[in-house]
Amino acid sequence: MYELLKNLGIWLTSGSEWAGSDGIAHRLAEHLQYSLLATLIATAIGLPLGLLIGHTGRGAFLAINLASFGRALPTVGLVVLVFLAGGLSMLPVYVALVALAVPAIVTNTYAGMTAVDPDVRDAARGQGMRGHQVLFQVELPLALPLIMTGLRLALIQVVATATIAAYVSFGGLGRYVFDGLAQRDLVQVLGGAVLVAAVAVVLDLGLSGLQRFLFRHRTA
Amino acid sequence: MTIDWSWISGHTDDLTTLTLSHLQAALTAVLLGLMISLPLAVLAHRVRPLRGFLLGLSNVLFTIPSIAVFVLLLPVSGLTRTTTVIGLTIYTLVVLLRNTVEGLDSVPARTKEAARAMGTRPLRTLLTVEFPLALPVIMAGVRIATVMSISLVSVATYIGDGGLGQLFTDGFQRNFPTPVIVGVVLTLLLAVVADALLVALQYVLTPWKRRRA
């Protein structure tokens, strides 16, 4: 165990491992690119959908069931399926990652919207606010904490799962996990896993910092 | 992408075996997860300084990719079912621990004080008052953990024991979509059925919630 950790330390800190097109720096950039782009696409799909369902109250059934559907969908199977259907491209990976992230975002957005006090909503309407004004000036700001929780959850899952890009022969930190697995090189696998976990934790802390910045004027 | 129906009818025995093995891995993991997380949750609920540490630790474990978890367990437990179950159990802990702590938090202080005033001892209060009242939130966690485990078993296919996940590897290697589609559909079905059964179980376990229905 000690030997393993020592080798891991050497692997993580040696300059030669970080440089070049299959170096850690490059793989890290790839992993970030996959994760952030997939989360961005998922947000672009899931956020409006969640807001619409929460605002109109229609499709609540969809929002609730989408969550368990998203959790039940086996990501590996989805990647392989899109891969067999669409051939070798990054598309399967993005499809799988977006499919993973959308449900978490939709359900948390919806949950945030339903948690808004109906009296506050009625008061906004009573003051003559129109539907879109109520949505953007009242409901959205109040629902934001839960929306952010959904985004953080989605991002963590996407970062951890982006590892599978390497399964269909693309880059990212999953390369170390899969190559290490093939070569029975435990240090490499461990290194890949540690880096993925570090990326997820750092991004999560970043989003929670952003969240705190956005709500700095709130006392509660 | 067409489905080869004759392949399905020719492999019903294999599919049954894989489905059962899949289910067994997922359910064992959830049961183990519950056995570990219930006492830990009580600890996190009672001892404030431990709370942040335990919840933070489980969150970090959640960020490690499942493939890596399985591979890292290889030196410990080898290419066996044990590795699959340990890996899955780690993932269930995140959801189970958080929900159980939240469930215990949601029990009104007044209720606990009432129990104490009637002379109920702490352990008995925990078992007969706090856990039953926390049950809806705990069960929500159990449902999420179960569905998540069922979906995650297939990742263990990389270490040779993925239940229905073996259909994905099979289809991928032979460039043959049918087993992959069947695997995805069966996994989703298992998750839906398991979730419905848990909803029914919760209905049975919380009779006081039924009055208005």
Short mmCIF file of N, CA and C in Angstrom, two decimals, chain A residues 3-169:
data_model
loop_
_atom_site.label_atom_id
_atom_site.label_comp_id
_atom_site.label_asym_id
_atom_site.label_seq_id
_atom_site.Cartn_x
_atom_site.Cartn_y
_atom_site.Cartn_z
N GLU A 3 3.98 1.43 -0.89
CA GLU A 3 4.71 1.42 -2.17
C GLU A 3 3.85 2.04 -3.27
N LEU A 4 2.58 1.64 -3.27
CA LEU A 4 1.63 2.11 -4.28
C LEU A 4 1.47 3.64 -4.20
N LEU A 5 1.32 4.14 -2.98
CA LEU A 5 1.13 5.57 -2.78
C LEU A 5 2.38 6.36 -3.18
N LYS A 6 3.55 5.75 -2.89
CA LYS A 6 4.80 6.41 -3.24
C LYS A 6 4.92 6.52 -4.77
N ASN A 7 4.61 5.41 -5.45
CA ASN A 7 4.65 5.42 -6.91
C ASN A 7 3.64 6.40 -7.48
N LEU A 8 2.48 6.47 -6.83
CA LEU A 8 1.45 7.41 -7.27
C LEU A 8 1.96 8.83 -7.17
N GLY A 9 2.63 9.11 -6.05
CA GLY A 9 3.21 10.44 -5.85
C GLY A 9 4.21 10.77 -6.95
N ILE A 10 5.05 9.80 -7.29
CA ILE A 10 6.04 10.01 -8.34
C ILE A 10 5.34 10.26 -9.68
N TRP A 11 4.31 9.44 -9.94
CA TRP A 11 3.57 9.56 -11.21
C TRP A 11 2.92 10.93 -11.35
N LEU A 12 2.31 11.38 -10.25
CA LEU A 12 1.57 12.64 -10.29
C LEU A 12 2.49 13.86 -10.36
N THR A 13 3.72 13.72 -9.86
CA THR A 13 4.56 14.91 -9.76
C THR A 13 5.66 14.96 -10.81
N SER A 14 5.85 13.88 -11.58
CA SER A 14 6.95 13.93 -12.53
C SER A 14 6.58 14.80 -13.74
N GLY A 15 7.49 15.65 -14.13
CA GLY A 15 7.23 16.59 -15.22
C GLY A 15 6.93 15.89 -16.54
N SER A 16 7.58 14.76 -16.78
CA SER A 16 7.43 14.09 -18.07
C SER A 16 6.01 13.54 -18.25
N GLU A 17 5.37 13.18 -17.12
CA GLU A 17 4.00 12.68 -17.23
C GLU A 17 3.02 13.79 -17.61
N TRP A 18 3.38 15.03 -17.27
CA TRP A 18 2.45 16.15 -17.50
C TRP A 18 2.55 16.69 -18.91
N ALA A 19 3.69 16.48 -19.57
CA ALA A 19 3.92 17.14 -20.86
C ALA A 19 3.44 16.28 -22.03
N GLY A 20 3.33 16.90 -23.19
CA GLY A 20 3.04 16.16 -24.42
C GLY A 20 1.57 15.92 -24.67
N SER A 21 1.26 15.32 -25.83
CA SER A 21 -0.13 15.18 -26.25
C SER A 21 -0.83 14.04 -25.51
N ASP A 22 -0.08 13.13 -24.86
CA ASP A 22 -0.78 12.20 -23.97
C ASP A 22 -0.34 12.42 -22.52
N GLY A 23 0.09 13.63 -22.25
CA GLY A 23 0.46 14.00 -20.89
C GLY A 23 -0.77 14.39 -20.08
N ILE A 24 -0.54 14.51 -18.77
CA ILE A 24 -1.67 14.76 -17.88
C ILE A 24 -2.34 16.10 -18.19
N ALA A 25 -1.53 17.14 -18.49
CA ALA A 25 -2.09 18.47 -18.75
C ALA A 25 -3.08 18.42 -19.91
N HIS A 26 -2.68 17.72 -20.98
CA HIS A 26 -3.54 17.62 -22.17
C HIS A 26 -4.80 16.83 -21.86
N ARG A 27 -4.65 15.70 -21.17
CA ARG A 27 -5.80 14.84 -20.81
C ARG A 27 -6.77 15.59 -19.90
N LEU A 28 -6.19 16.39 -19.01
CA LEU A 28 -6.99 17.18 -18.09
C LEU A 28 -7.84 18.18 -18.87
N ALA A 29 -7.21 18.83 -19.86
CA ALA A 29 -7.92 19.81 -20.69
C ALA A 29 -9.05 19.12 -21.46
N GLU A 30 -8.75 17.94 -22.01
CA GLU A 30 -9.78 17.18 -22.74
C GLU A 30 -10.96 16.84 -21.83
N HIS A 31 -10.62 16.35 -20.63
CA HIS A 31 -11.65 15.94 -19.68
C HIS A 31 -12.55 17.13 -19.32
N LEU A 32 -11.89 18.29 -19.08
CA LEU A 32 -12.64 19.50 -18.75
C LEU A 32 -13.54 19.90 -19.91
N GLN A 33 -13.00 19.79 -21.13
CA GLN A 33 -13.77 20.16 -22.32
C GLN A 33 -15.03 19.30 -22.43
N TYR A 34 -14.86 17.97 -22.34
CA TYR A 34 -16.02 17.06 -22.42
C TYR A 34 -17.05 17.40 -21.34
N SER A 35 -16.54 17.52 -20.11
CA SER A 35 -17.45 17.69 -18.96
C SER A 35 -18.20 19.01 -19.05
N LEU A 36 -17.47 20.10 -19.29
CA LEU A 36 -18.08 21.42 -19.27
C LEU A 36 -19.05 21.58 -20.44
N LEU A 37 -18.64 21.14 -21.63
CA LEU A 37 -19.52 21.27 -22.80
C LEU A 37 -20.80 20.46 -22.60
N ALA A 38 -20.65 19.22 -22.11
CA ALA A 38 -21.83 18.37 -21.90
C ALA A 38 -22.76 18.99 -20.86
N THR A 39 -22.18 19.53 -19.77
CA THR A 39 -23.02 20.14 -18.73
C THR A 39 -23.71 21.39 -19.28
N LEU A 40 -22.99 22.15 -20.11
CA LEU A 40 -23.55 23.36 -20.72
C LEU A 40 -24.74 23.01 -21.61
N ILE A 41 -24.56 21.99 -22.48
CA ILE A 41 -25.65 21.56 -23.36
C ILE A 41 -26.83 21.09 -22.52
N ALA A 42 -26.52 20.29 -21.47
CA ALA A 42 -27.59 19.76 -20.61
C ALA A 42 -28.33 20.89 -19.91
N THR A 43 -27.59 21.95 -19.51
CA THR A 43 -28.23 23.09 -18.86
C THR A 43 -29.14 23.80 -19.85
N ALA A 44 -28.65 23.96 -21.09
CA ALA A 44 -29.44 24.64 -22.12
C ALA A 44 -30.74 23.89 -22.40
N ILE A 45 -30.73 22.58 -22.24
CA ILE A 45 -31.94 21.78 -22.45
C ILE A 45 -32.78 21.73 -21.17
N GLY A 46 -32.11 21.41 -20.06
CA GLY A 46 -32.83 21.09 -18.82
C GLY A 46 -33.39 22.30 -18.09
N LEU A 47 -32.64 23.42 -18.10
CA LEU A 47 -33.07 24.59 -17.33
C LEU A 47 -34.39 25.16 -17.86
N PRO A 48 -34.50 25.47 -19.18
CA PRO A 48 -35.78 25.99 -19.69
C PRO A 48 -36.93 25.01 -19.45
N LEU A 49 -36.64 23.72 -19.63
CA LEU A 49 -37.66 22.69 -19.45
C LEU A 49 -38.18 22.69 -18.01
N GLY A 50 -37.24 22.72 -17.06
CA GLY A 50 -37.61 22.73 -15.64
C GLY A 50 -38.38 23.99 -15.27
N LEU A 51 -37.93 25.14 -15.81
CA LEU A 51 -38.60 26.41 -15.52
C LEU A 51 -40.02 26.39 -16.07
N LEU A 52 -40.16 25.87 -17.30
CA LEU A 52 -41.47 25.82 -17.95
C LEU A 52 -42.43 24.93 -17.16
N ILE A 53 -41.93 23.74 -16.77
CA ILE A 53 -42.78 22.82 -16.02
C ILE A 53 -43.17 23.43 -14.67
N GLY A 54 -42.19 24.06 -14.00
CA GLY A 54 -42.46 24.66 -12.71
C GLY A 54 -43.41 25.85 -12.81
N HIS A 55 -43.24 26.66 -13.87
CA HIS A 55 -44.04 27.88 -14.03
C HIS A 55 -45.48 27.56 -14.40
N THR A 56 -45.66 26.63 -15.33
CA THR A 56 -47.01 26.33 -15.81
C THR A 56 -47.68 25.25 -14.97
N GLY A 57 -46.85 24.46 -14.25
CA GLY A 57 -47.43 23.37 -13.46
C GLY A 57 -47.81 22.19 -14.34
N ARG A 58 -47.53 22.31 -15.64
CA ARG A 58 -47.85 21.19 -16.52
C ARG A 58 -46.64 20.29 -16.70
N GLY A 59 -46.88 19.00 -16.81
CA GLY A 59 -45.79 18.07 -17.07
C GLY A 59 -45.01 17.71 -15.81
N ALA A 60 -45.60 17.94 -14.63
CA ALA A 60 -44.92 17.60 -13.38
C ALA A 60 -44.60 16.11 -13.34
N PHE A 61 -45.53 15.33 -13.87
CA PHE A 61 -45.35 13.87 -13.94
C PHE A 61 -44.05 13.55 -14.69
N LEU A 62 -43.86 14.26 -15.81
CA LEU A 62 -42.65 14.06 -16.62
C LEU A 62 -41.40 14.38 -15.81
N ALA A 63 -41.44 15.53 -15.13
CA ALA A 63 -40.27 15.98 -14.39
C ALA A 63 -39.87 14.98 -13.31
N ILE A 64 -40.88 14.43 -12.62
CA ILE A 64 -40.58 13.52 -11.53
C ILE A 64 -40.04 12.18 -12.05
N ASN A 65 -40.67 11.69 -13.14
CA ASN A 65 -40.25 10.39 -13.66
C ASN A 65 -38.94 10.45 -14.44
N LEU A 66 -38.66 11.62 -15.00
CA LEU A 66 -37.41 11.79 -15.73
C LEU A 66 -36.22 11.51 -14.81
N ALA A 67 -36.37 11.88 -13.54
CA ALA A 67 -35.28 11.71 -12.59
C ALA A 67 -34.90 10.24 -12.43
N SER A 68 -35.91 9.40 -12.17
CA SER A 68 -35.55 8.00 -11.95
C SER A 68 -35.16 7.33 -13.27
N PHE A 69 -35.72 7.82 -14.38
CA PHE A 69 -35.31 7.29 -15.67
C PHE A 69 -33.82 7.60 -15.91
N GLY A 70 -33.44 8.82 -15.61
CA GLY A 70 -32.05 9.23 -15.81
C GLY A 70 -31.09 8.43 -14.95
N ARG A 71 -31.51 8.15 -13.70
CA ARG A 71 -30.64 7.37 -12.82
C ARG A 71 -30.57 5.92 -13.25
N ALA A 72 -31.65 5.42 -13.88
CA ALA A 72 -31.69 4.00 -14.23
C ALA A 72 -30.97 3.70 -15.53
N LEU A 73 -30.83 4.71 -16.37
CA LEU A 73 -30.24 4.48 -17.70
C LEU A 73 -28.77 4.09 -17.57
N PRO A 74 -28.40 2.89 -18.04
CA PRO A 74 -26.99 2.49 -17.94
C PRO A 74 -26.15 3.24 -18.97
N THR A 75 -25.23 4.08 -18.45
CA THR A 75 -24.45 4.96 -19.33
C THR A 75 -23.61 4.18 -20.33
N VAL A 76 -23.00 3.06 -19.84
CA VAL A 76 -22.14 2.28 -20.72
C VAL A 76 -22.95 1.77 -21.92
N GLY A 77 -24.15 1.25 -21.63
CA GLY A 77 -25.00 0.74 -22.69
C GLY A 77 -25.36 1.83 -23.68
N LEU A 78 -25.66 3.02 -23.17
CA LEU A 78 -26.04 4.14 -24.02
C LEU A 78 -24.89 4.53 -24.95
N VAL A 79 -23.67 4.59 -24.38
CA VAL A 79 -22.50 4.95 -25.19
C VAL A 79 -22.31 3.92 -26.31
N VAL A 80 -22.36 2.64 -25.94
CA VAL A 80 -22.15 1.59 -26.94
C VAL A 80 -23.23 1.67 -28.02
N LEU A 81 -24.47 1.90 -27.59
CA LEU A 81 -25.58 1.93 -28.52
C LEU A 81 -25.43 3.07 -29.54
N VAL A 82 -25.16 4.28 -29.03
CA VAL A 82 -25.01 5.42 -29.94
C VAL A 82 -23.77 5.22 -30.82
N PHE A 83 -22.75 4.59 -30.24
CA PHE A 83 -21.53 4.30 -30.99
C PHE A 83 -21.83 3.36 -32.16
N LEU A 84 -22.59 2.28 -31.88
CA LEU A 84 -22.92 1.32 -32.94
C LEU A 84 -23.82 1.96 -33.99
N ALA A 85 -24.67 2.90 -33.56
CA ALA A 85 -25.60 3.53 -34.49
C ALA A 85 -24.90 4.62 -35.31
N GLY A 86 -24.00 5.36 -34.67
CA GLY A 86 -23.47 6.55 -35.32
C GLY A 86 -22.00 6.48 -35.69
N GLY A 87 -21.32 5.40 -35.36
CA GLY A 87 -19.93 5.27 -35.72
C GLY A 87 -19.00 6.00 -34.76
N LEU A 88 -17.72 5.97 -35.09
CA LEU A 88 -16.69 6.49 -34.20
C LEU A 88 -16.64 8.01 -34.23
N SER A 89 -17.21 8.62 -33.20
CA SER A 89 -17.09 10.07 -33.05
C SER A 89 -17.32 10.38 -31.58
N MET A 90 -17.16 11.65 -31.21
CA MET A 90 -17.41 12.02 -29.82
C MET A 90 -18.90 12.05 -29.51
N LEU A 91 -19.74 11.96 -30.55
CA LEU A 91 -21.18 12.07 -30.36
C LEU A 91 -21.73 11.14 -29.28
N PRO A 92 -21.40 9.81 -29.32
CA PRO A 92 -21.94 8.91 -28.29
C PRO A 92 -21.63 9.38 -26.88
N VAL A 93 -20.41 9.88 -26.70
CA VAL A 93 -20.01 10.31 -25.36
C VAL A 93 -20.85 11.51 -24.92
N TYR A 94 -20.98 12.50 -25.83
CA TYR A 94 -21.78 13.68 -25.47
C TYR A 94 -23.24 13.32 -25.23
N VAL A 95 -23.80 12.45 -26.10
CA VAL A 95 -25.19 12.04 -25.92
C VAL A 95 -25.38 11.41 -24.54
N ALA A 96 -24.47 10.51 -24.18
CA ALA A 96 -24.59 9.81 -22.89
C ALA A 96 -24.45 10.79 -21.73
N LEU A 97 -23.46 11.69 -21.82
CA LEU A 97 -23.23 12.63 -20.72
C LEU A 97 -24.40 13.60 -20.56
N VAL A 98 -24.93 14.08 -21.70
CA VAL A 98 -26.06 15.01 -21.64
C VAL A 98 -27.29 14.28 -21.08
N ALA A 99 -27.51 13.04 -21.54
CA ALA A 99 -28.66 12.26 -21.05
C ALA A 99 -28.55 12.03 -19.55
N LEU A 100 -27.32 11.95 -19.06
CA LEU A 100 -27.08 11.75 -17.63
C LEU A 100 -27.39 13.02 -16.84
N ALA A 101 -27.05 14.17 -17.43
CA ALA A 101 -27.12 15.43 -16.68
C ALA A 101 -28.50 16.09 -16.74
N VAL A 102 -29.21 15.95 -17.86
CA VAL A 102 -30.49 16.65 -18.03
C VAL A 102 -31.49 16.33 -16.91
N PRO A 103 -31.73 15.05 -16.57
CA PRO A 103 -32.73 14.76 -15.54
C PRO A 103 -32.44 15.45 -14.21
N ALA A 104 -31.17 15.43 -13.78
CA ALA A 104 -30.82 16.06 -12.50
C ALA A 104 -31.14 17.55 -12.54
N ILE A 105 -30.86 18.19 -13.67
CA ILE A 105 -31.09 19.63 -13.79
C ILE A 105 -32.59 19.93 -13.83
N VAL A 106 -33.35 19.17 -14.65
CA VAL A 106 -34.79 19.40 -14.77
C VAL A 106 -35.48 19.22 -13.42
N THR A 107 -35.19 18.10 -12.74
CA THR A 107 -35.93 17.82 -11.50
C THR A 107 -35.58 18.82 -10.40
N ASN A 108 -34.30 19.25 -10.34
CA ASN A 108 -33.95 20.21 -9.30
C ASN A 108 -34.53 21.58 -9.60
N THR A 109 -34.54 21.97 -10.89
CA THR A 109 -35.15 23.25 -11.26
C THR A 109 -36.63 23.23 -10.91
N TYR A 110 -37.27 22.11 -11.27
CA TYR A 110 -38.70 21.97 -10.98
C TYR A 110 -38.95 22.02 -9.47
N ALA A 111 -38.10 21.30 -8.73
CA ALA A 111 -38.26 21.30 -7.26
C ALA A 111 -38.10 22.70 -6.70
N GLY A 112 -37.12 23.45 -7.25
CA GLY A 112 -36.90 24.82 -6.80
C GLY A 112 -38.11 25.70 -7.08
N MET A 113 -38.71 25.51 -8.26
CA MET A 113 -39.87 26.31 -8.65
C MET A 113 -41.08 25.99 -7.77
N THR A 114 -41.28 24.73 -7.43
CA THR A 114 -42.45 24.39 -6.62
C THR A 114 -42.27 24.83 -5.17
N ALA A 115 -40.99 25.04 -4.78
CA ALA A 115 -40.74 25.46 -3.40
C ALA A 115 -41.02 26.95 -3.20
N VAL A 116 -41.22 27.67 -4.32
CA VAL A 116 -41.52 29.11 -4.20
C VAL A 116 -42.89 29.27 -3.56
N ASP A 117 -42.95 30.12 -2.52
CA ASP A 117 -44.19 30.35 -1.79
C ASP A 117 -45.30 30.86 -2.73
N PRO A 118 -46.44 30.16 -2.80
CA PRO A 118 -47.52 30.57 -3.70
C PRO A 118 -48.01 31.99 -3.41
N ASP A 119 -47.95 32.39 -2.13
CA ASP A 119 -48.39 33.73 -1.76
C ASP A 119 -47.53 34.80 -2.44
N VAL A 120 -46.21 34.52 -2.50
CA VAL A 120 -45.30 35.47 -3.13
C VAL A 120 -45.64 35.59 -4.61
N ARG A 121 -45.92 34.45 -5.23
CA ARG A 121 -46.27 34.43 -6.65
C ARG A 121 -47.57 35.21 -6.88
N ASP A 122 -48.55 34.96 -6.01
CA ASP A 122 -49.84 35.66 -6.13
C ASP A 122 -49.66 37.16 -5.94
N ALA A 123 -48.80 37.53 -4.96
CA ALA A 123 -48.55 38.95 -4.71
C ALA A 123 -47.96 39.61 -5.95
N ALA A 124 -47.01 38.91 -6.62
CA ALA A 124 -46.40 39.45 -7.83
C ALA A 124 -47.45 39.66 -8.91
N ARG A 125 -48.34 38.69 -9.05
CA ARG A 125 -49.42 38.80 -10.03
C ARG A 125 -50.36 39.94 -9.67
N GLY A 126 -50.64 40.04 -8.36
CA GLY A 126 -51.55 41.07 -7.88
C GLY A 126 -51.02 42.47 -8.16
N GLN A 127 -49.69 42.58 -8.19
CA GLN A 127 -49.08 43.88 -8.49
C GLN A 127 -49.08 44.16 -9.98
N GLY A 128 -49.65 43.24 -10.74
CA GLY A 128 -49.76 43.46 -12.19
C GLY A 128 -48.60 42.93 -13.00
N MET A 129 -47.75 42.11 -12.41
CA MET A 129 -46.64 41.52 -13.19
C MET A 129 -47.19 40.52 -14.19
N ARG A 130 -46.55 40.49 -15.35
CA ARG A 130 -46.97 39.53 -16.36
C ARG A 130 -46.28 38.19 -16.11
N GLY A 131 -46.74 37.16 -16.83
CA GLY A 131 -46.23 35.81 -16.63
C GLY A 131 -44.72 35.73 -16.67
N HIS A 132 -44.13 36.34 -17.71
CA HIS A 132 -42.67 36.21 -17.85
C HIS A 132 -41.94 37.03 -16.79
N GLN A 133 -42.60 38.13 -16.35
CA GLN A 133 -41.98 38.93 -15.28
C GLN A 133 -41.97 38.16 -13.97
N VAL A 134 -43.10 37.48 -13.69
CA VAL A 134 -43.17 36.66 -12.48
C VAL A 134 -42.08 35.59 -12.53
N LEU A 135 -41.95 34.98 -13.72
CA LEU A 135 -40.98 33.89 -13.88
C LEU A 135 -39.56 34.39 -13.63
N PHE A 136 -39.17 35.48 -14.33
CA PHE A 136 -37.77 35.88 -14.29
C PHE A 136 -37.41 36.75 -13.09
N GLN A 137 -38.39 37.52 -12.57
CA GLN A 137 -38.05 38.44 -11.50
C GLN A 137 -38.40 37.90 -10.11
N VAL A 138 -39.29 36.91 -10.07
CA VAL A 138 -39.70 36.38 -8.76
C VAL A 138 -39.32 34.91 -8.59
N GLU A 139 -39.85 34.07 -9.49
CA GLU A 139 -39.68 32.63 -9.29
C GLU A 139 -38.23 32.19 -9.47
N LEU A 140 -37.61 32.64 -10.58
CA LEU A 140 -36.24 32.21 -10.87
C LEU A 140 -35.26 32.56 -9.74
N PRO A 141 -35.24 33.83 -9.28
CA PRO A 141 -34.30 34.15 -8.19
C PRO A 141 -34.54 33.31 -6.94
N LEU A 142 -35.81 33.07 -6.62
CA LEU A 142 -36.10 32.30 -5.41
C LEU A 142 -35.74 30.83 -5.57
N ALA A 143 -35.83 30.34 -6.81
CA ALA A 143 -35.57 28.92 -7.04
C ALA A 143 -34.08 28.64 -7.25
N LEU A 144 -33.30 29.73 -7.38
CA LEU A 144 -31.90 29.58 -7.78
C LEU A 144 -31.05 28.64 -6.90
N PRO A 145 -31.19 28.69 -5.56
CA PRO A 145 -30.36 27.79 -4.76
C PRO A 145 -30.53 26.32 -5.15
N LEU A 146 -31.79 25.88 -5.31
CA LEU A 146 -32.01 24.48 -5.67
C LEU A 146 -31.56 24.20 -7.11
N ILE A 147 -31.72 25.20 -7.99
CA ILE A 147 -31.25 25.03 -9.37
C ILE A 147 -29.74 24.81 -9.36
N MET A 148 -29.03 25.60 -8.54
CA MET A 148 -27.57 25.46 -8.46
C MET A 148 -27.19 24.09 -7.91
N THR A 149 -27.95 23.60 -6.92
CA THR A 149 -27.67 22.26 -6.39
C THR A 149 -27.77 21.23 -7.50
N GLY A 150 -28.80 21.37 -8.35
CA GLY A 150 -28.97 20.45 -9.47
C GLY A 150 -27.80 20.51 -10.42
N LEU A 151 -27.33 21.73 -10.71
CA LEU A 151 -26.20 21.90 -11.62
C LEU A 151 -24.95 21.26 -11.05
N ARG A 152 -24.73 21.45 -9.73
CA ARG A 152 -23.53 20.87 -9.11
C ARG A 152 -23.57 19.36 -9.16
N LEU A 153 -24.74 18.80 -8.86
CA LEU A 153 -24.91 17.34 -8.90
C LEU A 153 -24.64 16.81 -10.31
N ALA A 154 -25.23 17.50 -11.30
CA ALA A 154 -25.07 17.08 -12.69
C ALA A 154 -23.60 17.14 -13.08
N LEU A 155 -22.92 18.21 -12.70
CA LEU A 155 -21.52 18.39 -13.08
C LEU A 155 -20.63 17.30 -12.47
N ILE A 156 -20.84 16.99 -11.20
CA ILE A 156 -20.06 15.93 -10.54
C ILE A 156 -20.24 14.60 -11.27
N GLN A 157 -21.50 14.29 -11.58
CA GLN A 157 -21.76 13.02 -12.27
C GLN A 157 -21.12 13.00 -13.65
N VAL A 158 -21.22 14.13 -14.35
CA VAL A 158 -20.66 14.19 -15.70
C VAL A 158 -19.14 14.04 -15.65
N VAL A 159 -18.48 14.73 -14.71
CA VAL A 159 -17.02 14.63 -14.61
C VAL A 159 -16.61 13.18 -14.34
N ALA A 160 -17.31 12.52 -13.41
CA ALA A 160 -16.96 11.14 -13.08
C ALA A 160 -17.22 10.21 -14.28
N THR A 161 -18.28 10.49 -15.02
CA THR A 161 -18.66 9.59 -16.10
C THR A 161 -17.91 9.87 -17.40
N ALA A 162 -17.37 11.09 -17.56
CA ALA A 162 -16.63 11.42 -18.78
C ALA A 162 -15.46 10.46 -18.99
N THR A 163 -15.14 9.70 -17.94
CA THR A 163 -14.14 8.64 -18.02
C THR A 163 -14.41 7.69 -19.18
N ILE A 164 -15.70 7.46 -19.48
CA ILE A 164 -16.04 6.47 -20.52
C ILE A 164 -15.68 6.93 -21.92
N ALA A 165 -15.33 8.22 -22.10
CA ALA A 165 -14.88 8.67 -23.42
C ALA A 165 -13.73 7.79 -23.89
N ALA A 166 -12.89 7.37 -22.94
CA ALA A 166 -11.73 6.55 -23.28
C ALA A 166 -12.15 5.15 -23.76
N TYR A 167 -13.33 4.72 -23.33
CA TYR A 167 -13.81 3.39 -23.72
C TYR A 167 -14.02 3.32 -25.23
N VAL A 168 -14.55 4.40 -25.83
CA VAL A 168 -14.69 4.43 -27.27
C VAL A 168 -13.53 5.21 -27.88
N SER A 169 -12.36 4.99 -27.31
CA SER A 169 -11.07 5.44 -27.83
C SER A 169 -10.87 6.94 -27.95
#
